[in-house]
């Protein structure tokens, strides 16, 4: 029997393969696998359900990730998935797997962060599961949200001449991770050295304590804008562009000059001798929102300071990055793919 290695498919290839054998039995299931959240018809509105798992050694390193921040981040990244469907989060469940190397006080510290996030996003922690493992720590969060039927946004739906927009700024979280990894190596070589993070507080904060952009959902509603498509930027801008392109059957043209990048991200990219556009396109973990809007909503969206137009949608399926010099470069995804061989 042929053996297929996980690295041959990668995360998204595996999802596509497993999805092919999934059957939907309930008429209330409007949309299943393949977007930021599942969509369930609850009569007057849609219920959104999304699950994410954070695994020690894969998604976080406890040598520099405070437990309280880890708990907060676990909730925040799920809020991002609900926001990506133009929905409002309402409840979460938390499942945790841990070894006996963790004390009760350590677990309470994780839940301090979870509770702080729940208070910030006004969501209720309504259940979960706790189990033991022989090594490591894993957190699995399920978020439940709501969206009116006329306001839901999927990855599909983008159409030619729509405006491509993104919230906030990009690339900071990846460089925050690089700073933390560098300081970890310095500490391992000399435990007497203290980490130098003062000049990189913004970047490190974006990595350790990101925010799901539920605020943008409220801004869009206030302006009467329903994005024609939307996704959260968790695996790098390039990957998310290709997701919308594939789901919608369209192409995207993105202008480098228009991509919002914080000055500190630019200077730190130079410090690490990496191209900031490479960081933005492939870094990940920004948890901003990438969306397309109709031309008629363009003036409305300009009134939301946190949203920046970066390009437009084309009829063909070509995804192009236009550089400062006017060169057109095909967009390819090299961002975080959990199951790809990293060697």
PDB file of C-alpha atoms in Angstrom, residues 80-311:
ATOM      1  CA  UNK A  80      -9.987  36.373  14.664  1.00  0.00           C
ATOM      2  CA  UNK A  81     -11.646  33.429  12.892  1.00  0.00           C
ATOM      3  CA  UNK A  82     -15.112  34.594  13.919  1.00  0.00           C
ATOM      4  CA  UNK A  83     -14.320  38.160  12.841  1.00  0.00           C
ATOM      5  CA  UNK A  84     -13.163  36.829   9.457  1.00  0.00           C
ATOM      6  CA  UNK A  85     -16.742  35.690   8.823  1.00  0.00           C
ATOM      7  CA  UNK A  86     -17.971  39.196   9.773  1.00  0.00           C
ATOM      8  CA  UNK A  87     -19.369  37.720  12.972  1.00  0.00           C
ATOM      9  CA  UNK A  88     -19.381  38.551  16.682  1.00  0.00           C
ATOM     10  CA  UNK A  89     -17.998  35.925  19.132  1.00  0.00           C
ATOM     11  CA  UNK A  90     -20.295  34.854  21.964  1.00  0.00           C
ATOM     12  CA  UNK A  91     -18.914  31.749  23.710  1.00  0.00           C
ATOM     13  CA  UNK A  92     -15.746  29.643  23.894  1.00  0.00           C
ATOM     14  CA  UNK A  93     -14.808  26.217  25.184  1.00  0.00           C
ATOM     15  CA  UNK A  94     -11.275  25.410  26.340  1.00  0.00           C
ATOM     16  CA  UNK A  95      -9.649  21.961  26.279  1.00  0.00           C
ATOM     17  CA  UNK A  96      -6.207  21.580  27.789  1.00  0.00           C
ATOM     18  CA  UNK A  97      -3.762  18.666  27.732  1.00  0.00           C
ATOM     19  CA  UNK A  98      -0.826  18.846  30.143  1.00  0.00           C
ATOM     20  CA  UNK A  99       1.837  16.798  31.885  1.00  0.00           C
ATOM     21  CA  UNK A 100       2.643  16.652  35.591  1.00  0.00           C
ATOM     22  CA  UNK A 101       5.500  19.107  35.090  1.00  0.00           C
ATOM     23  CA  UNK A 102       2.848  21.834  35.329  1.00  0.00           C
ATOM     24  CA  UNK A 103       1.631  22.913  38.756  1.00  0.00           C
ATOM     25  CA  UNK A 104      -1.876  23.999  39.669  1.00  0.00           C
ATOM     26  CA  UNK A 105      -0.565  27.560  39.926  1.00  0.00           C
ATOM     27  CA  UNK A 106       0.802  27.362  36.374  1.00  0.00           C
ATOM     28  CA  UNK A 107      -2.572  26.286  35.034  1.00  0.00           C
ATOM     29  CA  UNK A 108      -4.256  29.070  36.974  1.00  0.00           C
ATOM     30  CA  UNK A 109      -1.877  31.509  35.294  1.00  0.00           C
ATOM     31  CA  UNK A 110      -2.945  30.248  31.847  1.00  0.00           C
ATOM     32  CA  UNK A 111      -6.564  30.728  32.846  1.00  0.00           C
ATOM     33  CA  UNK A 112      -5.821  34.256  34.044  1.00  0.00           C
ATOM     34  CA  UNK A 113      -4.976  35.041  30.439  1.00  0.00           C
ATOM     35  CA  UNK A 114      -8.017  33.153  29.147  1.00  0.00           C
ATOM     36  CA  UNK A 115     -10.314  35.028  31.515  1.00  0.00           C
ATOM     37  CA  UNK A 116      -8.736  38.378  30.604  1.00  0.00           C
ATOM     38  CA  UNK A 117      -9.391  37.688  26.921  1.00  0.00           C
ATOM     39  CA  UNK A 118     -12.949  36.587  27.617  1.00  0.00           C
ATOM     40  CA  UNK A 119     -13.539  39.842  29.481  1.00  0.00           C
ATOM     41  CA  UNK A 120     -12.011  41.888  26.663  1.00  0.00           C
ATOM     42  CA  UNK A 121     -14.066  40.229  23.909  1.00  0.00           C
ATOM     43  CA  UNK A 122     -17.180  39.833  26.090  1.00  0.00           C
ATOM     44  CA  UNK A 123     -17.378  36.084  25.466  1.00  0.00           C
ATOM     45  CA  UNK A 124     -18.442  33.387  27.919  1.00  0.00           C
ATOM     46  CA  UNK A 125     -16.244  30.404  28.785  1.00  0.00           C
ATOM     47  CA  UNK A 126     -18.875  27.650  28.791  1.00  0.00           C
ATOM     48  CA  UNK A 127     -16.957  24.368  28.965  1.00  0.00           C
ATOM     49  CA  UNK A 128     -14.145  22.234  27.641  1.00  0.00           C
ATOM     50  CA  UNK A 129     -12.021  19.287  28.735  1.00  0.00           C
ATOM     51  CA  UNK A 130      -8.885  18.640  30.759  1.00  0.00           C
ATOM     52  CA  UNK A 131      -6.672  15.624  30.201  1.00  0.00           C
ATOM     53  CA  UNK A 132      -3.143  14.451  30.915  1.00  0.00           C
ATOM     54  CA  UNK A 133      -0.286  13.795  28.548  1.00  0.00           C
ATOM     55  CA  UNK A 134       3.210  12.417  29.025  1.00  0.00           C
ATOM     56  CA  UNK A 135       4.884  15.520  27.667  1.00  0.00           C
ATOM     57  CA  UNK A 136       4.174  19.095  26.736  1.00  0.00           C
ATOM     58  CA  UNK A 137       1.141  21.325  26.789  1.00  0.00           C
ATOM     59  CA  UNK A 138      -1.650  21.779  24.266  1.00  0.00           C
ATOM     60  CA  UNK A 139      -4.635  24.123  24.221  1.00  0.00           C
ATOM     61  CA  UNK A 140      -7.651  23.618  21.978  1.00  0.00           C
ATOM     62  CA  UNK A 141     -10.217  26.409  21.785  1.00  0.00           C
ATOM     63  CA  UNK A 142     -13.617  26.312  20.131  1.00  0.00           C
ATOM     64  CA  UNK A 143     -15.231  29.674  19.504  1.00  0.00           C
ATOM     65  CA  UNK A 144     -18.938  30.167  18.845  1.00  0.00           C
ATOM     66  CA  UNK A 145     -20.241  33.338  17.270  1.00  0.00           C
ATOM     67  CA  UNK A 146     -23.180  34.879  15.452  1.00  0.00           C
ATOM     68  CA  UNK A 147     -23.729  36.810  12.243  1.00  0.00           C
ATOM     69  CA  UNK A 148     -26.876  38.006  10.521  1.00  0.00           C
ATOM     70  CA  UNK A 149     -27.632  36.096   7.338  1.00  0.00           C
ATOM     71  CA  UNK A 150     -27.323  39.163   5.124  1.00  0.00           C
ATOM     72  CA  UNK A 151     -23.958  40.182   6.634  1.00  0.00           C
ATOM     73  CA  UNK A 152     -21.906  36.973   6.468  1.00  0.00           C
ATOM     74  CA  UNK A 153     -18.628  37.037   4.542  1.00  0.00           C
ATOM     75  CA  UNK A 154     -16.922  33.936   3.164  1.00  0.00           C
ATOM     76  CA  UNK A 155     -13.586  33.440   1.406  1.00  0.00           C
ATOM     77  CA  UNK A 156     -15.653  33.014  -1.726  1.00  0.00           C
ATOM     78  CA  UNK A 157     -17.552  35.984  -3.154  1.00  0.00           C
ATOM     79  CA  UNK A 158     -14.819  38.309  -4.410  1.00  0.00           C
ATOM     80  CA  UNK A 159     -15.587  39.617  -7.898  1.00  0.00           C
ATOM     81  CA  UNK A 160     -13.728  41.529 -10.590  1.00  0.00           C
ATOM     82  CA  UNK A 161     -13.038  45.192  -9.787  1.00  0.00           C
ATOM     83  CA  UNK A 162     -13.589  44.734  -6.055  1.00  0.00           C
ATOM     84  CA  UNK A 163     -11.099  46.610  -3.881  1.00  0.00           C
ATOM     85  CA  UNK A 164      -8.681  44.487  -1.848  1.00  0.00           C
ATOM     86  CA  UNK A 165      -8.122  45.851   1.670  1.00  0.00           C
ATOM     87  CA  UNK A 166      -6.311  44.866   4.844  1.00  0.00           C
ATOM     88  CA  UNK A 167      -6.613  46.043   8.445  1.00  0.00           C
ATOM     89  CA  UNK A 168      -3.865  47.320  10.717  1.00  0.00           C
ATOM     90  CA  UNK A 169      -0.251  46.701   9.753  1.00  0.00           C
ATOM     91  CA  UNK A 170       1.552  43.538   8.685  1.00  0.00           C
ATOM     92  CA  UNK A 171       4.799  41.716   9.421  1.00  0.00           C
ATOM     93  CA  UNK A 172       5.238  42.765  13.040  1.00  0.00           C
ATOM     94  CA  UNK A 173       4.375  39.423  14.651  1.00  0.00           C
ATOM     95  CA  UNK A 174       6.913  37.451  12.614  1.00  0.00           C
ATOM     96  CA  UNK A 175       9.723  39.859  13.468  1.00  0.00           C
ATOM     97  CA  UNK A 176       8.635  39.802  17.099  1.00  0.00           C
ATOM     98  CA  UNK A 177       9.195  36.044  17.005  1.00  0.00           C
ATOM     99  CA  UNK A 178      12.647  36.523  15.482  1.00  0.00           C
ATOM    100  CA  UNK A 179      13.571  38.938  18.273  1.00  0.00           C
ATOM    101  CA  UNK A 180      12.437  36.463  20.927  1.00  0.00           C
ATOM    102  CA  UNK A 181      14.320  33.603  19.279  1.00  0.00           C
ATOM    103  CA  UNK A 182      17.478  35.714  19.074  1.00  0.00           C
ATOM    104  CA  UNK A 183      17.304  36.684  22.733  1.00  0.00           C
ATOM    105  CA  UNK A 184      16.712  33.045  23.666  1.00  0.00           C
ATOM    106  CA  UNK A 185      19.947  32.048  21.904  1.00  0.00           C
ATOM    107  CA  UNK A 186      21.836  34.839  23.656  1.00  0.00           C
ATOM    108  CA  UNK A 187      20.521  33.590  27.007  1.00  0.00           C
ATOM    109  CA  UNK A 188      21.453  29.980  26.236  1.00  0.00           C
ATOM    110  CA  UNK A 189      24.995  31.058  25.456  1.00  0.00           C
ATOM    111  CA  UNK A 190      25.242  33.291  28.517  1.00  0.00           C
ATOM    112  CA  UNK A 191      22.522  32.917  31.222  1.00  0.00           C
ATOM    113  CA  UNK A 192      23.831  36.105  32.864  1.00  0.00           C
ATOM    114  CA  UNK A 193      22.663  38.189  29.894  1.00  0.00           C
ATOM    115  CA  UNK A 194      19.294  39.855  30.223  1.00  0.00           C
ATOM    116  CA  UNK A 195      17.003  40.009  27.178  1.00  0.00           C
ATOM    117  CA  UNK A 196      17.041  43.332  25.342  1.00  0.00           C
ATOM    118  CA  UNK A 197      13.448  43.848  24.316  1.00  0.00           C
ATOM    119  CA  UNK A 198      12.847  47.537  25.087  1.00  0.00           C
ATOM    120  CA  UNK A 199      13.385  48.618  21.488  1.00  0.00           C
ATOM    121  CA  UNK A 200      11.071  45.890  20.191  1.00  0.00           C
ATOM    122  CA  UNK A 201       8.098  46.071  22.554  1.00  0.00           C
ATOM    123  CA  UNK A 202       5.586  46.600  19.751  1.00  0.00           C
ATOM    124  CA  UNK A 203       6.807  43.653  17.696  1.00  0.00           C
ATOM    125  CA  UNK A 204       7.106  41.315  20.668  1.00  0.00           C
ATOM    126  CA  UNK A 205       3.635  42.355  21.821  1.00  0.00           C
ATOM    127  CA  UNK A 206       2.178  41.538  18.403  1.00  0.00           C
ATOM    128  CA  UNK A 207       3.667  38.044  18.702  1.00  0.00           C
ATOM    129  CA  UNK A 208       2.895  37.265  22.342  1.00  0.00           C
ATOM    130  CA  UNK A 209      -0.453  39.023  22.728  1.00  0.00           C
ATOM    131  CA  UNK A 210      -2.208  39.483  19.373  1.00  0.00           C
ATOM    132  CA  UNK A 211      -5.753  40.774  19.047  1.00  0.00           C
ATOM    133  CA  UNK A 212      -8.577  39.411  16.913  1.00  0.00           C
ATOM    134  CA  UNK A 213     -10.043  42.332  14.944  1.00  0.00           C
ATOM    135  CA  UNK A 214     -13.618  42.124  16.206  1.00  0.00           C
ATOM    136  CA  UNK A 215     -13.541  45.933  16.373  1.00  0.00           C
ATOM    137  CA  UNK A 216     -13.447  46.036  12.571  1.00  0.00           C
ATOM    138  CA  UNK A 217     -16.671  44.018  12.380  1.00  0.00           C
ATOM    139  CA  UNK A 218     -18.411  46.754  14.364  1.00  0.00           C
ATOM    140  CA  UNK A 219     -16.849  49.461  12.154  1.00  0.00           C
ATOM    141  CA  UNK A 220     -18.053  47.725   8.994  1.00  0.00           C
ATOM    142  CA  UNK A 221     -21.567  47.372  10.381  1.00  0.00           C
ATOM    143  CA  UNK A 222     -21.649  51.041  11.375  1.00  0.00           C
ATOM    144  CA  UNK A 223     -20.694  52.087   7.824  1.00  0.00           C
ATOM    145  CA  UNK A 224     -23.111  49.636   6.199  1.00  0.00           C
ATOM    146  CA  UNK A 225     -20.330  47.623   4.524  1.00  0.00           C
ATOM    147  CA  UNK A 226     -20.501  43.870   3.949  1.00  0.00           C
ATOM    148  CA  UNK A 227     -17.202  42.583   2.509  1.00  0.00           C
ATOM    149  CA  UNK A 228     -17.668  40.454  -0.595  1.00  0.00           C
ATOM    150  CA  UNK A 229     -15.020  38.109   0.842  1.00  0.00           C
ATOM    151  CA  UNK A 230     -12.847  38.015   3.954  1.00  0.00           C
ATOM    152  CA  UNK A 231     -10.161  35.952   5.706  1.00  0.00           C
ATOM    153  CA  UNK A 232      -7.840  36.500   8.653  1.00  0.00           C
ATOM    154  CA  UNK A 233      -4.105  36.888   8.052  1.00  0.00           C
ATOM    155  CA  UNK A 234      -2.656  34.025  10.088  1.00  0.00           C
ATOM    156  CA  UNK A 235      -0.281  32.358   7.597  1.00  0.00           C
ATOM    157  CA  UNK A 236       1.102  35.375   5.726  1.00  0.00           C
ATOM    158  CA  UNK A 237      -0.519  37.782   3.285  1.00  0.00           C
ATOM    159  CA  UNK A 238       0.392  35.688   0.218  1.00  0.00           C
ATOM    160  CA  UNK A 239      -1.285  32.563   1.552  1.00  0.00           C
ATOM    161  CA  UNK A 240      -4.499  34.417   2.390  1.00  0.00           C
ATOM    162  CA  UNK A 241      -4.616  36.116  -1.017  1.00  0.00           C
ATOM    163  CA  UNK A 242      -4.358  32.708  -2.666  1.00  0.00           C
ATOM    164  CA  UNK A 243      -7.117  31.302  -0.421  1.00  0.00           C
ATOM    165  CA  UNK A 244      -9.560  34.026  -1.498  1.00  0.00           C
ATOM    166  CA  UNK A 245      -8.417  33.730  -5.107  1.00  0.00           C
ATOM    167  CA  UNK A 246      -9.021  29.975  -5.167  1.00  0.00           C
ATOM    168  CA  UNK A 247     -12.356  30.129  -3.330  1.00  0.00           C
ATOM    169  CA  UNK A 248     -13.674  33.005  -5.455  1.00  0.00           C
ATOM    170  CA  UNK A 249     -12.199  31.978  -8.797  1.00  0.00           C
ATOM    171  CA  UNK A 250     -10.566  35.365  -9.354  1.00  0.00           C
ATOM    172  CA  UNK A 251      -7.129  36.971  -9.312  1.00  0.00           C
ATOM    173  CA  UNK A 252      -5.603  39.769  -7.219  1.00  0.00           C
ATOM    174  CA  UNK A 253      -3.239  42.597  -8.024  1.00  0.00           C
ATOM    175  CA  UNK A 254      -1.443  43.994  -4.961  1.00  0.00           C
ATOM    176  CA  UNK A 255       0.741  47.105  -4.841  1.00  0.00           C
ATOM    177  CA  UNK A 256       3.791  46.950  -2.574  1.00  0.00           C
ATOM    178  CA  UNK A 257       3.601  50.712  -1.948  1.00  0.00           C
ATOM    179  CA  UNK A 258       0.121  50.335  -0.463  1.00  0.00           C
ATOM    180  CA  UNK A 259       0.850  47.547   2.053  1.00  0.00           C
ATOM    181  CA  UNK A 260       0.727  48.980   5.613  1.00  0.00           C
ATOM    182  CA  UNK A 261       3.969  48.289   7.488  1.00  0.00           C
ATOM    183  CA  UNK A 262       4.859  49.847  10.844  1.00  0.00           C
ATOM    184  CA  UNK A 263       8.156  51.791  10.913  1.00  0.00           C
ATOM    185  CA  UNK A 264       9.497  49.536  13.662  1.00  0.00           C
ATOM    186  CA  UNK A 265       8.841  46.535  11.427  1.00  0.00           C
ATOM    187  CA  UNK A 266      10.848  48.164   8.643  1.00  0.00           C
ATOM    188  CA  UNK A 267      13.829  49.001  10.851  1.00  0.00           C
ATOM    189  CA  UNK A 268      13.864  45.569  12.491  1.00  0.00           C
ATOM    190  CA  UNK A 269      13.666  43.835   9.118  1.00  0.00           C
ATOM    191  CA  UNK A 270      16.779  45.787   8.173  1.00  0.00           C
ATOM    192  CA  UNK A 271      18.372  44.742  11.463  1.00  0.00           C
ATOM    193  CA  UNK A 272      17.779  41.079  10.581  1.00  0.00           C
ATOM    194  CA  UNK A 273      18.779  41.667   6.949  1.00  0.00           C
ATOM    195  CA  UNK A 274      15.452  40.475   5.548  1.00  0.00           C
ATOM    196  CA  UNK A 275      13.166  42.097   3.009  1.00  0.00           C
ATOM    197  CA  UNK A 276      10.123  43.526   4.852  1.00  0.00           C
ATOM    198  CA  UNK A 277       7.856  42.569   1.936  1.00  0.00           C
ATOM    199  CA  UNK A 278       9.048  38.962   2.224  1.00  0.00           C
ATOM    200  CA  UNK A 279       8.184  39.132   5.940  1.00  0.00           C
ATOM    201  CA  UNK A 280       4.714  40.532   5.210  1.00  0.00           C
ATOM    202  CA  UNK A 281       3.902  38.066   2.450  1.00  0.00           C
ATOM    203  CA  UNK A 282       5.122  34.942   4.253  1.00  0.00           C
ATOM    204  CA  UNK A 283       5.507  35.696   7.974  1.00  0.00           C
ATOM    205  CA  UNK A 284       2.083  35.082   9.491  1.00  0.00           C
ATOM    206  CA  UNK A 285       0.435  35.501  12.887  1.00  0.00           C
ATOM    207  CA  UNK A 286      -0.601  39.107  12.326  1.00  0.00           C
ATOM    208  CA  UNK A 287      -4.297  38.182  12.756  1.00  0.00           C
ATOM    209  CA  UNK A 288      -5.399  41.171  10.733  1.00  0.00           C
ATOM    210  CA  UNK A 289      -8.309  40.900   8.263  1.00  0.00           C
ATOM    211  CA  UNK A 290      -7.923  40.714   4.493  1.00  0.00           C
ATOM    212  CA  UNK A 291     -11.119  41.593   2.641  1.00  0.00           C
ATOM    213  CA  UNK A 292     -12.583  42.591  -0.682  1.00  0.00           C
ATOM    214  CA  UNK A 293     -15.246  45.279  -0.928  1.00  0.00           C
ATOM    215  CA  UNK A 294     -17.437  46.493  -3.765  1.00  0.00           C
ATOM    216  CA  UNK A 295     -16.456  49.656  -5.618  1.00  0.00           C
ATOM    217  CA  UNK A 296     -19.576  51.393  -4.308  1.00  0.00           C
ATOM    218  CA  UNK A 297     -18.335  50.900  -0.728  1.00  0.00           C
ATOM    219  CA  UNK A 298     -14.892  52.396  -1.403  1.00  0.00           C
ATOM    220  CA  UNK A 299     -15.723  55.879  -0.086  1.00  0.00           C
ATOM    221  CA  UNK A 300     -17.287  54.342   3.018  1.00  0.00           C
ATOM    222  CA  UNK A 301     -14.256  52.202   3.802  1.00  0.00           C
ATOM    223  CA  UNK A 302     -11.921  55.203   3.452  1.00  0.00           C
ATOM    224  CA  UNK A 303     -13.647  56.574   6.561  1.00  0.00           C
ATOM    225  CA  UNK A 304     -12.310  53.643   8.629  1.00  0.00           C
ATOM    226  CA  UNK A 305      -8.671  54.553   9.504  1.00  0.00           C
ATOM    227  CA  UNK A 306      -7.689  50.970  10.332  1.00  0.00           C
ATOM    228  CA  UNK A 307      -8.511  49.669   6.836  1.00  0.00           C
ATOM    229  CA  UNK A 308      -6.069  50.193   3.950  1.00  0.00           C
ATOM    230  CA  UNK A 309      -6.794  49.474   0.254  1.00  0.00           C
ATOM    231  CA  UNK A 310      -3.828  47.522  -1.167  1.00  0.00           C
ATOM    232  CA  UNK A 311      -5.042  46.349  -4.584  1.00  0.00           C
TER     233      UNK A 311
END
